Short mmCIF file of C-alpha atoms and ligand atoms in Angstrom, two decimals:
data_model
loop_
_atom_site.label_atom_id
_atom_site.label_comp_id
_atom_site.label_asym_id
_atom_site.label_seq_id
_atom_site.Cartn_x
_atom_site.Cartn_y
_atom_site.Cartn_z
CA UNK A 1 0.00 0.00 0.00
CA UNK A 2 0.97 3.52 -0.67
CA UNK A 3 1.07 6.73 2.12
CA UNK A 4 -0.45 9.98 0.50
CA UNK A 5 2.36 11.36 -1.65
CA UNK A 6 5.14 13.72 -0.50
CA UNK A 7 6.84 15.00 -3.63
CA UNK A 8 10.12 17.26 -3.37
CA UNK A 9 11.91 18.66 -6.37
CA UNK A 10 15.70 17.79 -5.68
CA UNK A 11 16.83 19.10 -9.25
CA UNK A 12 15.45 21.72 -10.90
CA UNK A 13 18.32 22.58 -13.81
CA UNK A 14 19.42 21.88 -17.10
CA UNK A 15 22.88 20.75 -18.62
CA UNK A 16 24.62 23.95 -17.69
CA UNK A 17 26.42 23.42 -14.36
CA UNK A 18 24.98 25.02 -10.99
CA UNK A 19 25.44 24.46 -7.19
CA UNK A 20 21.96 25.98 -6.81
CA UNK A 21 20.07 24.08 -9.36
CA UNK A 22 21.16 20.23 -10.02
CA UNK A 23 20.34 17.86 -12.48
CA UNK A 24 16.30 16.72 -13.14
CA UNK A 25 15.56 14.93 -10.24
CA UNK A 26 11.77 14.37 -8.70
CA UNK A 27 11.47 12.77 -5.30
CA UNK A 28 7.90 11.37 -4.66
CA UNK A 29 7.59 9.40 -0.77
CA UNK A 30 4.94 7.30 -0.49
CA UNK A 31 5.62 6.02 3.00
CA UNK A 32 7.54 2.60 2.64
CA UNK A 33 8.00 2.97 -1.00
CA UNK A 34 9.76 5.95 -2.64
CA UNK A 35 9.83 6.99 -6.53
CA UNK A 36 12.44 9.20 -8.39
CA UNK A 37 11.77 10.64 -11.67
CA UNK A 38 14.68 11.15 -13.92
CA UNK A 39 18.30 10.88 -11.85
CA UNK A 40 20.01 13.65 -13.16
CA UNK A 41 23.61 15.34 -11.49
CA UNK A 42 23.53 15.79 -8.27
CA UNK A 43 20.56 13.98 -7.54
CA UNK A 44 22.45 11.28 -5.28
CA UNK A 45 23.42 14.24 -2.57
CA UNK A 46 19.81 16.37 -3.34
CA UNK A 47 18.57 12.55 -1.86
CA UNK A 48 20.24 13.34 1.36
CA UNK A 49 19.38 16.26 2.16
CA UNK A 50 16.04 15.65 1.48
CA UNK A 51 15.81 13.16 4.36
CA UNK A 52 16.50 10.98 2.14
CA UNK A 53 18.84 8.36 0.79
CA UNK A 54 19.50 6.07 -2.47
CA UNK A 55 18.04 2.45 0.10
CA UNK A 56 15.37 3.71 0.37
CA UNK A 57 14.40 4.35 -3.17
CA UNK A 58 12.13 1.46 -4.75
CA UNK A 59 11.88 2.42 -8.31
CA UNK A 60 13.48 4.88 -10.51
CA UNK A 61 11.79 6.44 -13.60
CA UNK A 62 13.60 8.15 -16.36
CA UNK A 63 11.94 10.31 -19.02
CA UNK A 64 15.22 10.29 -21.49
CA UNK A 65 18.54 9.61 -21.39
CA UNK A 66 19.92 13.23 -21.63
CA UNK A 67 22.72 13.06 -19.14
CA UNK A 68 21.18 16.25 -17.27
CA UNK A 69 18.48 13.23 -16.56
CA UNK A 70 20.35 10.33 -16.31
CA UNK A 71 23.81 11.10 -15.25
CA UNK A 72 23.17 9.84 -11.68
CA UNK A 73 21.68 6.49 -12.38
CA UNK A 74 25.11 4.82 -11.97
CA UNK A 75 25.62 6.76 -8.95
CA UNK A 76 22.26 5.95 -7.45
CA UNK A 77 22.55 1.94 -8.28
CA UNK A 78 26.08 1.42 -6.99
CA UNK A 79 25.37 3.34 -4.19
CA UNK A 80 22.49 1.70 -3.16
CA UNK A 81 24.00 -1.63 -3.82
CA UNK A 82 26.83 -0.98 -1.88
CA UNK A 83 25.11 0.15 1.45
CA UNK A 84 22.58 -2.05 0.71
CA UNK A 85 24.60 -5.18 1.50
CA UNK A 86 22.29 -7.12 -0.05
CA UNK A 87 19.40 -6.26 2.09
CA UNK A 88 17.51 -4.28 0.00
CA UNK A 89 15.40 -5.33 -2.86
CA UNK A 90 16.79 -4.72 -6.61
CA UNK A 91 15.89 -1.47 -7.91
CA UNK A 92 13.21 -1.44 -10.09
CA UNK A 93 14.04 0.89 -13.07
CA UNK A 94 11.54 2.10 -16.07
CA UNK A 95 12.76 4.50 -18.89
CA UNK A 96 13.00 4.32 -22.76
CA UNK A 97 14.91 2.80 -25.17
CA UNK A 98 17.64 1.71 -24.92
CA UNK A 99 17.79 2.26 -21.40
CA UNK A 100 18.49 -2.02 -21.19
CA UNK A 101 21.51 -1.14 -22.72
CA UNK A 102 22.40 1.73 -20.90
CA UNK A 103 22.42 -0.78 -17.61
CA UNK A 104 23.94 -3.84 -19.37
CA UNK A 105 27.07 -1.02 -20.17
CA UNK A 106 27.31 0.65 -16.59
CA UNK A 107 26.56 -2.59 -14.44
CA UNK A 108 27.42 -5.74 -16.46
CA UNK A 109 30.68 -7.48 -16.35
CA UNK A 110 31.98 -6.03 -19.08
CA UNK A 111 30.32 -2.80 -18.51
CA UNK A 112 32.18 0.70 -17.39
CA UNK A 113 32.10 -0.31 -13.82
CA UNK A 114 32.94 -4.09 -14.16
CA UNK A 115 36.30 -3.84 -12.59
CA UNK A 116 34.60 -2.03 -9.58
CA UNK A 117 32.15 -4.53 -9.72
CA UNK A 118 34.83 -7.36 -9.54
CA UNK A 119 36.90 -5.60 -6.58
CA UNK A 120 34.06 -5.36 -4.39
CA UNK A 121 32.44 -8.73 -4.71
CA UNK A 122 35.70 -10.36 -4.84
CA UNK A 123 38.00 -8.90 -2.86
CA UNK A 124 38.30 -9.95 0.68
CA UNK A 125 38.74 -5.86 2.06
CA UNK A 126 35.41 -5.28 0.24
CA UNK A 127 33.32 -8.52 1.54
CA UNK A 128 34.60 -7.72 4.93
CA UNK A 129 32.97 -4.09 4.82
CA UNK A 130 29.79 -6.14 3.19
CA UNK A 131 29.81 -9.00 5.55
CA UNK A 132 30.33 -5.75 8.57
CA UNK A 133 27.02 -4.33 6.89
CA UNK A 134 24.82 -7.58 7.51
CA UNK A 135 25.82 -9.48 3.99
CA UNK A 136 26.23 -12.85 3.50
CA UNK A 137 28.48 -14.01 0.78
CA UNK A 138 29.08 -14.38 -2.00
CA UNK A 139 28.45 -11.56 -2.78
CA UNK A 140 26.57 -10.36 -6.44
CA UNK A 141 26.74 -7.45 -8.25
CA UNK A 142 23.66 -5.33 -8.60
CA UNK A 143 21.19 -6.39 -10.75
CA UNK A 144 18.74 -3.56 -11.06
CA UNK A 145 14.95 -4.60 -12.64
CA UNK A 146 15.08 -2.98 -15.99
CA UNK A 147 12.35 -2.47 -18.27
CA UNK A 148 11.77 -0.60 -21.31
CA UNK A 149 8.46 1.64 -21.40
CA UNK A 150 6.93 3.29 -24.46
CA UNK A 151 3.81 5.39 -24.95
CA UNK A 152 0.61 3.95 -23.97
CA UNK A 153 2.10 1.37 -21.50
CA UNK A 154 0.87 1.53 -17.58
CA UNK A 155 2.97 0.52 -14.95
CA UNK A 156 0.75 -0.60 -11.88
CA UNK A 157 2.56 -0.15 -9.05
CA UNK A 158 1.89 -1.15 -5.06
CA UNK A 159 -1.46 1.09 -4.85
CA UNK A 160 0.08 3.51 -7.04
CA UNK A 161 -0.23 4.25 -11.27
CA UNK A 162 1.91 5.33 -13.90
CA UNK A 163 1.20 5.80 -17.33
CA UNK A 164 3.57 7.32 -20.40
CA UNK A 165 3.32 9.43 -23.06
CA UNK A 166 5.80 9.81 -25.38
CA UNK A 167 6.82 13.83 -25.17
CA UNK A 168 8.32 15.22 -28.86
CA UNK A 169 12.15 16.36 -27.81
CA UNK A 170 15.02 15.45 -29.27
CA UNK A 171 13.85 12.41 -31.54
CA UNK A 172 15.19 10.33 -33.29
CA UNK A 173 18.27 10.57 -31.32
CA UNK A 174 16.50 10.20 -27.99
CA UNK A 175 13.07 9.05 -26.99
CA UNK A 176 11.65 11.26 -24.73
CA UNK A 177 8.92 10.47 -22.04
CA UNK A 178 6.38 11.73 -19.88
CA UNK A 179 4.90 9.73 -16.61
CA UNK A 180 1.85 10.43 -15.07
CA UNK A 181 1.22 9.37 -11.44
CA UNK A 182 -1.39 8.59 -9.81
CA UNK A 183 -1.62 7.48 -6.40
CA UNK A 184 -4.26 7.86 -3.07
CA UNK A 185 -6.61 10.32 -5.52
CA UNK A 186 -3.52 12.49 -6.01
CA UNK A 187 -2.08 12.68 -10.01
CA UNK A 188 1.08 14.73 -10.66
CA UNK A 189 2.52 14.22 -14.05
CA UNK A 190 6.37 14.26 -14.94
CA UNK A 191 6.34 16.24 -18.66
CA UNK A 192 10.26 15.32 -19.30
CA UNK A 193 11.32 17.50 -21.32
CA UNK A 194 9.51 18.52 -24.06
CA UNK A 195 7.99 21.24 -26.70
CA UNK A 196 4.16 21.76 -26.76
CA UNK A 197 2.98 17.97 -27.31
CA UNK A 198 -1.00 16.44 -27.69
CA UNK A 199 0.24 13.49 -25.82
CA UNK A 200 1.33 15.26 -22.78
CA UNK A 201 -1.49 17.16 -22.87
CA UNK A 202 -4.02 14.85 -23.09
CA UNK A 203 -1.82 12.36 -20.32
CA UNK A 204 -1.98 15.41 -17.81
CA UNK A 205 -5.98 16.18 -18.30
CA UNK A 206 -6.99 17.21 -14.71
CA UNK A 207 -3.55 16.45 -12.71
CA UNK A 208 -3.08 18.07 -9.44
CA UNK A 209 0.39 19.04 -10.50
CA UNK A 210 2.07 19.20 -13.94
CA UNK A 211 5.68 19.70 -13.61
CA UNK A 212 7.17 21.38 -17.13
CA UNK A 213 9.91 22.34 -18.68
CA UNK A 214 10.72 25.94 -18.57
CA UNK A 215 14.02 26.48 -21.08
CA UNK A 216 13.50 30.02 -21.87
CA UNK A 217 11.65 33.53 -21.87
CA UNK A 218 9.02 32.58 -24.83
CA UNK A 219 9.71 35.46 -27.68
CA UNK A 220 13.64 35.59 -26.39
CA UNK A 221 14.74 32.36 -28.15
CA UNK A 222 13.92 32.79 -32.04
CA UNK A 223 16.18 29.75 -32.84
CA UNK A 224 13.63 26.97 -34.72
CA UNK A 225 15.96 24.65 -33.65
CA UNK A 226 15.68 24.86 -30.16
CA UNK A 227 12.12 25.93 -30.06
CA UNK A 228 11.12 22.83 -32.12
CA UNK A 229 12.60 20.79 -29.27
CA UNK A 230 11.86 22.92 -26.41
CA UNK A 231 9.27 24.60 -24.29
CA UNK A 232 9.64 28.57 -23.08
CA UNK A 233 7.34 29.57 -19.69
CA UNK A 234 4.32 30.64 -21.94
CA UNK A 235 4.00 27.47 -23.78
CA UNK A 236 4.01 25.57 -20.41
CA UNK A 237 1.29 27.91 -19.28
CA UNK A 238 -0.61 26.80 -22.17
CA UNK A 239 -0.28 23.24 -21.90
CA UNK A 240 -0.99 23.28 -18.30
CA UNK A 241 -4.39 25.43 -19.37
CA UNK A 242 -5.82 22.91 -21.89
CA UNK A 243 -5.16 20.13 -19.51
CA UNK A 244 -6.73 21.76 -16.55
CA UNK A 245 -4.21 21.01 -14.25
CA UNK A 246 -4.46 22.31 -10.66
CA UNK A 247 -1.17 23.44 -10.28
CA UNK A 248 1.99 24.19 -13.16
CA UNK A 249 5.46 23.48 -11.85
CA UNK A 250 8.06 25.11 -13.86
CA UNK A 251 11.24 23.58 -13.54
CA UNK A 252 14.72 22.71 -15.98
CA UNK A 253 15.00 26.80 -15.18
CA UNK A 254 18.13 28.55 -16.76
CA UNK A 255 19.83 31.71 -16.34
CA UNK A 256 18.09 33.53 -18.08
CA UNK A 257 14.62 32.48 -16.77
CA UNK A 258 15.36 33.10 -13.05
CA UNK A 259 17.41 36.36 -13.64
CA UNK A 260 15.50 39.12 -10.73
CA UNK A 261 12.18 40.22 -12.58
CA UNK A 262 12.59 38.10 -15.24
CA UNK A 263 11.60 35.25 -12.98
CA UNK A 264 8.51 37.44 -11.50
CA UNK A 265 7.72 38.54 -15.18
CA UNK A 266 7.14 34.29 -15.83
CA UNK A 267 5.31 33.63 -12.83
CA UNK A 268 2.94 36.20 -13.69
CA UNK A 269 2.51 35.52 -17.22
CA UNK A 270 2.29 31.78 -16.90
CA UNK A 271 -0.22 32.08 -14.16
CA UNK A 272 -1.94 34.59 -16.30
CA UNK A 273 -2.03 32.02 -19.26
CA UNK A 274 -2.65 28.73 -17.64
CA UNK A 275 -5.07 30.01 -14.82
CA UNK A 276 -3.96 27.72 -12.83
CA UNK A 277 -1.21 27.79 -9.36
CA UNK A 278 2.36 28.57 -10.34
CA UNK A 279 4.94 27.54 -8.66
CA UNK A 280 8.83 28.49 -9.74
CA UNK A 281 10.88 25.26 -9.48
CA UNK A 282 13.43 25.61 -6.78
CA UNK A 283 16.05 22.44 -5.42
CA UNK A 284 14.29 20.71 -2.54
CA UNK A 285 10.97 22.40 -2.46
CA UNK A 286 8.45 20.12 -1.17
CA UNK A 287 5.55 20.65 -2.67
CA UNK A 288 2.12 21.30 -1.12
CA UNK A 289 -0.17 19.02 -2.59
CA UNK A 290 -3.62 19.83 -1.17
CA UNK A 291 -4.56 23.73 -0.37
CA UNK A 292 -3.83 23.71 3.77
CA UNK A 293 -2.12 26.30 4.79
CA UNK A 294 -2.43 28.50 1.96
CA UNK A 295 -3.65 31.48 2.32
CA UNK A 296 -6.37 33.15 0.31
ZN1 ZN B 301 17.02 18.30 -19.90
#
């Protein structure tokens, strides 16, 4: 069974490099069980001080396998592995093609991290430290649960839902998804990263919380080519309008986007546009997800 959902945003950035804003990374606690959405940079420490930490994660969902998304799923698996010692279930992971192979080449033997892999299963300084953590050997390497998701398929969790949409992005080099949620009455959809897309609209109709990309000021990127793959704070607004959400999360936030008064400028215009709550995507904001406490 599932607790009502506590979701915290432990990244909030893009590619470019801050200590403020990490990697995309979505936390979502659901008492016993605990769900992270995309594993970008950073998202290992963001776990932490969050309350959190990678044992305690039970599944791991990623939307594509931009490194600003992904670059922490090695991280996250050895880690957990590693304190782990064995007593902790195998991660289950969902993501898109070829995400198999993306596991098979960090975590197999022959993989980036198969001499790591060898030391610490087979050397006696590393079983010691497992056997001092509760182990038993031998000891295996980790073997997380990895399947590949595409548009359309459900994932029924432990009294918790996810369906995905495939978002348009940066095909046909990477597939890019979205995941909706839905657990305890309470939906909050993941949109990945993404330019205005039917399918993400119509997979967020009603959510409580849609969280969006947010890569620029819309009018102050002319480039087609980015445009075509991205979304800008107005077109978020509109998606998060036509699919009724209750509340529009903008996140992946750049320079540009939270420069003082530009940021105020997109809060007000994407609340203006989408009607709906705003909220400006910060590292480790949990997020309210019913209306106590706020004030009218
Ligand atoms: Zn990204």
């Amino acid at each position: 069974m599932a607790d009502a959902p506590r979701l915290t945003l432990l990244g909030t950035g893009t590619p470019t490099i801050q200590l403020h804003r990490g990697g995309a990374s979505y936390l979502v606690r659901l008492g016993e069980q605990q769900l992270l959405f995309d594993c970008g940079p950073f998202a290992v420490h963001r776990l932490l001080e969050a309350g959190s930490g990678p044992t305690e994660i039970t599944s791991l969902f990623l939307t594509h396998l931009h490194y600003d998304h992904a670059a922490d799923y090695g991280h996250l698996v050895l880690n957990r592995w590693d304190e782990g010692a064995g007593q902790v279930a195998e991660l289950d992971v969902y993501g898109p093609e070829p995400i198999e192979q993306m596991s098979a080449s960090l975590f197999g033997p022959d993989g980036v991290w198969g001499p790591d892999l060898a030391a610490r299963t087979g050397n006696p300084g590393s079983q010691s430290v497992y056997e001092s953590r509760g182990g038993e050997l031998p000891r295996l390497p980790p073997q997380p649960n990895v399947t590949t998701v595409a548009t359309g398929d459900v994932i029924e969790g432990d009294g918790w839902t996810v369906r995905v949409a495939e978002v348009i992005h940066f095909q046909p080099h990477l597939i890019c998804l979205a995941y909706r949620l839905d657990v305890n009455g309470t939906s909050i959809v993941f949109g990945g990263d993404t330019r205005p897309t039917p399918a993400l609209t119509e997979l967020a109709q009603g959510a409580d919380v849609l969280i969006h990309m947010c890569q620029y000021v819309t009018g102050e990127e002319t480039d087609p080519r980015l445009t075509d793959t991205c979304s800008g704070h107005i077109e978020a607004a509109e998606t998060a309008r036509d699919a009724n959400v209750d509340t529009l999360i903008l996140t992946h936030i750049t320079p540009q986007v939270e420069h003082p008064r530009v940021r105020e400028r997109v809060i007000l215009e994407a609340g203006q546009v989408s009607g709906c709550r705003v909220i400006f995507g910060e590292d480790l904001l949990e997020v309210p997800l019913d209306a106590k406490g706020e004030q009218s």
